[in-house]
Amino acid sequence: MMNFNRPLILASNSPRRQELLRNAGFEFKVKTKEVDESYPEDTPPEEVAKYLAAKKGDAYGNDLKDEVVITADTIVKLNDQILGKPENYEDARRMLESLSSKEHEVITGVCIKSRDKQIVFDDTTQVYFKKLSEEEIDYYITNYRPYDKAGAYGIQEWIGMVGIEKIEGSFFTVVGLPVNKVYEALLTF
């Protein structure tokens, strides 16, 4: 394991983020708080992920002693519109239909925060979906229930394997944590 000289907290219930950070060699504890994920309406879509990651980090401000906390938020942006987590089956279907045969951006914002320092950054990856059939969309939603995923899909799941033609950028950003940037930021933190 990487020997990071301070206790590390990952503020995320996402098993995907936990696995990525663990696979990068870091020891950490998972500690989460409920944070309202609203943002000002006039926030440019490309700034939302950073805004929310920082907002999540701010929730830990007074609790930190020697620890460093990592918070993150991932959004899917299609034509300047943000696709959040689907509310139900119909919402997931609508999102996947809108992504079918189109290019979109996945932006993951990250906040690394200690008692006296904070770094906020993001990473963007272009994702290209093939034309998805109704059967493929129905199969995916029924079997993978992507209700906890921005844009109603997980790139590491079946739909990513059969539906994504290519990406430009980091696969890990789409999964939910740009591990290379987090690693570099922690080394210099």
PDB file of C-alpha atoms in Angstrom:
ATOM      1  CA  MET A   1       0.000   0.000   0.000  1.00  0.00           C
ATOM      2  CA  MET A   2       1.075   3.572  -0.642  1.00  0.00           C
ATOM      3  CA  ASN A   3       2.381   5.187   2.491  1.00  0.00           C
ATOM      4  CA  PHE A   4       0.514   8.480   2.573  1.00  0.00           C
ATOM      5  CA  ASN A   5       1.726  10.318   5.664  1.00  0.00           C
ATOM      6  CA  ARG A   6      -1.724  11.280   6.959  1.00  0.00           C
ATOM      7  CA  PRO A   7      -4.970   9.404   7.627  1.00  0.00           C
ATOM      8  CA  LEU A   8      -7.019   9.369   4.449  1.00  0.00           C
ATOM      9  CA  ILE A   9     -10.811   9.485   4.288  1.00  0.00           C
ATOM     10  CA  LEU A  10     -12.816   8.735   1.168  1.00  0.00           C
ATOM     11  CA  ALA A  11     -16.179  10.452   1.573  1.00  0.00           C
ATOM     12  CA  SER A  12     -18.089   8.227  -0.834  1.00  0.00           C
ATOM     13  CA  ASN A  13     -20.380   5.237  -0.575  1.00  0.00           C
ATOM     14  CA  SER A  14     -19.565   4.397  -4.193  1.00  0.00           C
ATOM     15  CA  PRO A  15     -18.066   0.901  -4.328  1.00  0.00           C
ATOM     16  CA  ARG A  16     -16.468   1.928  -7.624  1.00  0.00           C
ATOM     17  CA  ARG A  17     -14.577   4.881  -6.098  1.00  0.00           C
ATOM     18  CA  GLN A  18     -13.530   2.753  -3.129  1.00  0.00           C
ATOM     19  CA  GLU A  19     -12.190   0.047  -5.433  1.00  0.00           C
ATOM     20  CA  LEU A  20     -10.303   2.546  -7.594  1.00  0.00           C
ATOM     21  CA  LEU A  21      -8.599   4.200  -4.615  1.00  0.00           C
ATOM     22  CA  ARG A  22      -7.793   0.798  -3.080  1.00  0.00           C
ATOM     23  CA  ASN A  23      -6.389  -0.456  -6.397  1.00  0.00           C
ATOM     24  CA  ALA A  24      -4.203   2.667  -6.565  1.00  0.00           C
ATOM     25  CA  GLY A  25      -2.563   1.439  -3.360  1.00  0.00           C
ATOM     26  CA  PHE A  26      -4.021   3.795  -0.784  1.00  0.00           C
ATOM     27  CA  GLU A  27      -5.201   2.871   2.697  1.00  0.00           C
ATOM     28  CA  PHE A  28      -8.260   4.860   3.715  1.00  0.00           C
ATOM     29  CA  LYS A  29     -11.403   4.880   5.770  1.00  0.00           C
ATOM     30  CA  VAL A  30     -14.824   5.512   4.292  1.00  0.00           C
ATOM     31  CA  LYS A  31     -16.812   8.184   6.099  1.00  0.00           C
ATOM     32  CA  THR A  32     -19.835   9.782   4.498  1.00  0.00           C
ATOM     33  CA  LYS A  33     -22.235  12.589   5.291  1.00  0.00           C
ATOM     34  CA  GLU A  34     -25.538  13.523   3.730  1.00  0.00           C
ATOM     35  CA  VAL A  35     -24.929  16.582   1.564  1.00  0.00           C
ATOM     36  CA  ASP A  36     -27.548  18.452  -0.420  1.00  0.00           C
ATOM     37  CA  GLU A  37     -26.442  18.072  -4.033  1.00  0.00           C
ATOM     38  CA  SER A  38     -28.188  21.157  -5.347  1.00  0.00           C
ATOM     39  CA  TYR A  39     -26.245  23.904  -7.071  1.00  0.00           C
ATOM     40  CA  PRO A  40     -27.034  27.442  -8.248  1.00  0.00           C
ATOM     41  CA  GLU A  41     -29.003  27.402 -11.509  1.00  0.00           C
ATOM     42  CA  ASP A  42     -26.553  29.778 -13.172  1.00  0.00           C
ATOM     43  CA  THR A  43     -23.590  27.418 -12.618  1.00  0.00           C
ATOM     44  CA  PRO A  44     -22.090  26.510 -16.011  1.00  0.00           C
ATOM     45  CA  PRO A  45     -22.548  22.755 -16.596  1.00  0.00           C
ATOM     46  CA  GLU A  46     -18.795  22.187 -16.826  1.00  0.00           C
ATOM     47  CA  GLU A  47     -18.349  23.668 -13.307  1.00  0.00           C
ATOM     48  CA  VAL A  48     -21.062  21.639 -11.547  1.00  0.00           C
ATOM     49  CA  ALA A  49     -18.932  18.584 -10.684  1.00  0.00           C
ATOM     50  CA  LYS A  50     -16.216  20.744  -9.087  1.00  0.00           C
ATOM     51  CA  TYR A  51     -18.836  22.797  -7.247  1.00  0.00           C
ATOM     52  CA  LEU A  52     -20.476  19.686  -5.793  1.00  0.00           C
ATOM     53  CA  ALA A  53     -17.157  18.021  -4.897  1.00  0.00           C
ATOM     54  CA  ALA A  54     -16.124  21.185  -3.003  1.00  0.00           C
ATOM     55  CA  LYS A  55     -19.543  21.386  -1.326  1.00  0.00           C
ATOM     56  CA  LYS A  56     -19.142  17.798  -0.139  1.00  0.00           C
ATOM     57  CA  GLY A  57     -15.627  18.607   1.099  1.00  0.00           C
ATOM     58  CA  ASP A  58     -16.878  21.646   3.005  1.00  0.00           C
ATOM     59  CA  ALA A  59     -19.174  19.364   5.022  1.00  0.00           C
ATOM     60  CA  TYR A  60     -16.027  17.976   6.701  1.00  0.00           C
ATOM     61  CA  GLY A  61     -14.344  21.316   7.420  1.00  0.00           C
ATOM     62  CA  ASN A  62     -14.721  21.379  11.206  1.00  0.00           C
ATOM     63  CA  ASP A  63     -14.309  17.621  11.687  1.00  0.00           C
ATOM     64  CA  LEU A  64     -10.784  17.295  10.323  1.00  0.00           C
ATOM     65  CA  LYS A  65      -7.784  17.109  12.598  1.00  0.00           C
ATOM     66  CA  ASP A  66      -4.841  15.465  10.850  1.00  0.00           C
ATOM     67  CA  GLU A  67      -6.943  13.663   8.220  1.00  0.00           C
ATOM     68  CA  VAL A  68      -7.241  14.401   4.531  1.00  0.00           C
ATOM     69  CA  VAL A  69     -10.657  13.838   2.959  1.00  0.00           C
ATOM     70  CA  ILE A  70     -11.388  13.098  -0.692  1.00  0.00           C
ATOM     71  CA  THR A  71     -14.813  13.948  -2.088  1.00  0.00           C
ATOM     72  CA  ALA A  72     -15.973  13.577  -5.680  1.00  0.00           C
ATOM     73  CA  ASP A  73     -18.941  14.098  -7.936  1.00  0.00           C
ATOM     74  CA  THR A  74     -19.532  12.859 -11.469  1.00  0.00           C
ATOM     75  CA  ILE A  75     -21.882  14.384 -14.012  1.00  0.00           C
ATOM     76  CA  VAL A  76     -22.830  13.459 -17.546  1.00  0.00           C
ATOM     77  CA  LYS A  77     -23.154  16.417 -19.922  1.00  0.00           C
ATOM     78  CA  LEU A  78     -25.012  16.119 -23.211  1.00  0.00           C
ATOM     79  CA  ASN A  79     -25.395  19.285 -25.299  1.00  0.00           C
ATOM     80  CA  ASP A  80     -24.927  21.587 -22.269  1.00  0.00           C
ATOM     81  CA  GLN A  81     -27.571  19.643 -20.344  1.00  0.00           C
ATOM     82  CA  ILE A  82     -26.683  17.682 -17.212  1.00  0.00           C
ATOM     83  CA  LEU A  83     -27.982  14.139 -16.917  1.00  0.00           C
ATOM     84  CA  GLY A  84     -28.054  13.257 -13.230  1.00  0.00           C
ATOM     85  CA  LYS A  85     -29.058  10.009 -11.576  1.00  0.00           C
ATOM     86  CA  PRO A  86     -32.308   8.629 -12.980  1.00  0.00           C
ATOM     87  CA  GLU A  87     -35.341   8.732 -10.717  1.00  0.00           C
ATOM     88  CA  ASN A  88     -36.968   5.598 -12.131  1.00  0.00           C
ATOM     89  CA  TYR A  89     -37.077   3.160 -15.047  1.00  0.00           C
ATOM     90  CA  GLU A  90     -38.657   5.657 -17.456  1.00  0.00           C
ATOM     91  CA  ASP A  91     -36.117   8.336 -16.573  1.00  0.00           C
ATOM     92  CA  ALA A  92     -33.234   5.879 -17.118  1.00  0.00           C
ATOM     93  CA  ARG A  93     -34.727   4.848 -20.471  1.00  0.00           C
ATOM     94  CA  ARG A  94     -35.080   8.504 -21.534  1.00  0.00           C
ATOM     95  CA  MET A  95     -31.446   9.214 -20.623  1.00  0.00           C
ATOM     96  CA  LEU A  96     -30.057   6.182 -22.442  1.00  0.00           C
ATOM     97  CA  GLU A  97     -32.169   6.952 -25.519  1.00  0.00           C
ATOM     98  CA  SER A  98     -30.792  10.504 -25.507  1.00  0.00           C
ATOM     99  CA  LEU A  99     -27.194   9.188 -25.285  1.00  0.00           C
ATOM    100  CA  SER A 100     -27.702   6.606 -28.037  1.00  0.00           C
ATOM    101  CA  SER A 101     -25.490   7.245 -31.106  1.00  0.00           C
ATOM    102  CA  LYS A 102     -24.152  10.458 -29.581  1.00  0.00           C
ATOM    103  CA  GLU A 103     -21.005  11.829 -28.027  1.00  0.00           C
ATOM    104  CA  HIS A 104     -21.198  13.244 -24.503  1.00  0.00           C
ATOM    105  CA  GLU A 105     -18.851  14.373 -21.747  1.00  0.00           C
ATOM    106  CA  VAL A 106     -18.363  12.811 -18.355  1.00  0.00           C
ATOM    107  CA  ILE A 107     -16.877  15.218 -15.833  1.00  0.00           C
ATOM    108  CA  THR A 108     -15.665  14.120 -12.411  1.00  0.00           C
ATOM    109  CA  GLY A 109     -14.867  16.837  -9.905  1.00  0.00           C
ATOM    110  CA  VAL A 110     -12.614  16.085  -6.941  1.00  0.00           C
ATOM    111  CA  CYS A 111     -11.934  17.944  -3.704  1.00  0.00           C
ATOM    112  CA  ILE A 112      -8.974  17.009  -1.517  1.00  0.00           C
ATOM    113  CA  LYS A 113      -9.223  18.808   1.805  1.00  0.00           C
ATOM    114  CA  SER A 114      -7.416  19.019   5.105  1.00  0.00           C
ATOM    115  CA  ARG A 115      -7.938  21.359   8.018  1.00  0.00           C
ATOM    116  CA  ASP A 116      -5.760  24.035   6.386  1.00  0.00           C
ATOM    117  CA  LYS A 117      -5.639  23.269   2.668  1.00  0.00           C
ATOM    118  CA  GLN A 118      -7.983  22.442  -0.188  1.00  0.00           C
ATOM    119  CA  ILE A 119      -7.462  21.450  -3.817  1.00  0.00           C
ATOM    120  CA  VAL A 120     -10.383  21.219  -6.232  1.00  0.00           C
ATOM    121  CA  PHE A 121      -9.997  19.961  -9.784  1.00  0.00           C
ATOM    122  CA  ASP A 122     -11.850  18.016 -12.423  1.00  0.00           C
ATOM    123  CA  ASP A 123     -11.250  15.774 -15.382  1.00  0.00           C
ATOM    124  CA  THR A 124     -13.328  15.354 -18.531  1.00  0.00           C
ATOM    125  CA  THR A 125     -13.661  12.353 -20.824  1.00  0.00           C
ATOM    126  CA  GLN A 126     -15.523  12.236 -24.151  1.00  0.00           C
ATOM    127  CA  VAL A 127     -17.699   9.131 -24.508  1.00  0.00           C
ATOM    128  CA  TYR A 128     -19.157   7.870 -27.794  1.00  0.00           C
ATOM    129  CA  PHE A 129     -22.190   5.566 -27.693  1.00  0.00           C
ATOM    130  CA  LYS A 130     -23.272   3.410 -30.620  1.00  0.00           C
ATOM    131  CA  LYS A 131     -26.952   3.299 -31.563  1.00  0.00           C
ATOM    132  CA  LEU A 132     -28.614   1.406 -28.731  1.00  0.00           C
ATOM    133  CA  SER A 133     -31.646  -0.725 -29.513  1.00  0.00           C
ATOM    134  CA  GLU A 134     -34.745  -0.664 -27.319  1.00  0.00           C
ATOM    135  CA  GLU A 135     -33.969  -4.255 -26.347  1.00  0.00           C
ATOM    136  CA  GLU A 136     -30.441  -3.341 -25.243  1.00  0.00           C
ATOM    137  CA  ILE A 137     -31.686  -0.407 -23.173  1.00  0.00           C
ATOM    138  CA  ASP A 138     -34.432  -2.501 -21.552  1.00  0.00           C
ATOM    139  CA  TYR A 139     -32.057  -5.387 -20.854  1.00  0.00           C
ATOM    140  CA  TYR A 140     -29.517  -3.086 -19.240  1.00  0.00           C
ATOM    141  CA  ILE A 141     -31.957  -1.186 -17.020  1.00  0.00           C
ATOM    142  CA  THR A 142     -33.752  -4.379 -15.943  1.00  0.00           C
ATOM    143  CA  ASN A 143     -30.587  -6.316 -15.131  1.00  0.00           C
ATOM    144  CA  TYR A 144     -28.227  -3.592 -13.864  1.00  0.00           C
ATOM    145  CA  ARG A 145     -30.616  -1.077 -12.272  1.00  0.00           C
ATOM    146  CA  PRO A 146     -28.390   1.992 -12.900  1.00  0.00           C
ATOM    147  CA  TYR A 147     -30.343   4.326 -10.604  1.00  0.00           C
ATOM    148  CA  ASP A 148     -27.243   5.388  -8.654  1.00  0.00           C
ATOM    149  CA  LYS A 149     -25.289   6.423 -11.751  1.00  0.00           C
ATOM    150  CA  ALA A 150     -25.131   9.770 -13.511  1.00  0.00           C
ATOM    151  CA  GLY A 151     -26.501   9.414 -17.035  1.00  0.00           C
ATOM    152  CA  ALA A 152     -28.071   6.062 -16.089  1.00  0.00           C
ATOM    153  CA  TYR A 153     -25.062   3.928 -16.995  1.00  0.00           C
ATOM    154  CA  GLY A 154     -21.830   2.471 -15.697  1.00  0.00           C
ATOM    155  CA  ILE A 155     -19.051   2.221 -18.282  1.00  0.00           C
ATOM    156  CA  GLN A 156     -17.660  -0.839 -16.466  1.00  0.00           C
ATOM    157  CA  GLU A 157     -20.965  -2.688 -16.833  1.00  0.00           C
ATOM    158  CA  TRP A 158     -22.569  -4.534 -19.759  1.00  0.00           C
ATOM    159  CA  ILE A 159     -23.816  -1.370 -21.496  1.00  0.00           C
ATOM    160  CA  GLY A 160     -20.304   0.063 -21.532  1.00  0.00           C
ATOM    161  CA  MET A 161     -18.863  -3.130 -22.949  1.00  0.00           C
ATOM    162  CA  VAL A 162     -21.372  -3.434 -25.793  1.00  0.00           C
ATOM    163  CA  GLY A 163     -22.537   0.145 -26.289  1.00  0.00           C
ATOM    164  CA  ILE A 164     -19.521   2.425 -26.042  1.00  0.00           C
ATOM    165  CA  GLU A 165     -17.557   2.681 -29.267  1.00  0.00           C
ATOM    166  CA  LYS A 166     -14.675   4.749 -27.896  1.00  0.00           C
ATOM    167  CA  ILE A 167     -13.625   7.249 -25.278  1.00  0.00           C
ATOM    168  CA  GLU A 168     -11.169  10.134 -25.359  1.00  0.00           C
ATOM    169  CA  GLY A 169      -9.711  10.652 -21.920  1.00  0.00           C
ATOM    170  CA  SER A 170      -9.541   8.593 -18.758  1.00  0.00           C
ATOM    171  CA  PHE A 171     -11.708   5.493 -18.322  1.00  0.00           C
ATOM    172  CA  PHE A 172     -11.433   6.028 -14.548  1.00  0.00           C
ATOM    173  CA  THR A 173     -12.963   9.508 -14.802  1.00  0.00           C
ATOM    174  CA  VAL A 174     -16.070   7.892 -16.288  1.00  0.00           C
ATOM    175  CA  VAL A 175     -16.102   5.253 -13.538  1.00  0.00           C
ATOM    176  CA  GLY A 176     -16.070   8.099 -10.999  1.00  0.00           C
ATOM    177  CA  LEU A 177     -12.530   8.997  -9.904  1.00  0.00           C
ATOM    178  CA  PRO A 178      -9.655  10.266 -12.092  1.00  0.00           C
ATOM    179  CA  VAL A 179      -7.172   8.129 -10.198  1.00  0.00           C
ATOM    180  CA  ASN A 180      -4.049   9.458 -11.924  1.00  0.00           C
ATOM    181  CA  LYS A 181      -4.909  13.057 -11.001  1.00  0.00           C
ATOM    182  CA  VAL A 182      -5.897  12.086  -7.442  1.00  0.00           C
ATOM    183  CA  TYR A 183      -2.607  10.188  -7.039  1.00  0.00           C
ATOM    184  CA  GLU A 184      -0.547  13.155  -8.253  1.00  0.00           C
ATOM    185  CA  ALA A 185      -2.502  15.587  -6.068  1.00  0.00           C
ATOM    186  CA  LEU A 186      -2.020  13.419  -2.975  1.00  0.00           C
ATOM    187  CA  LEU A 187       1.722  13.111  -3.633  1.00  0.00           C
ATOM    188  CA  THR A 188       2.088  16.889  -3.572  1.00  0.00           C
ATOM    189  CA  PHE A 189      -0.513  17.528  -0.865  1.00  0.00           C
TER     190      PHE A 189
END
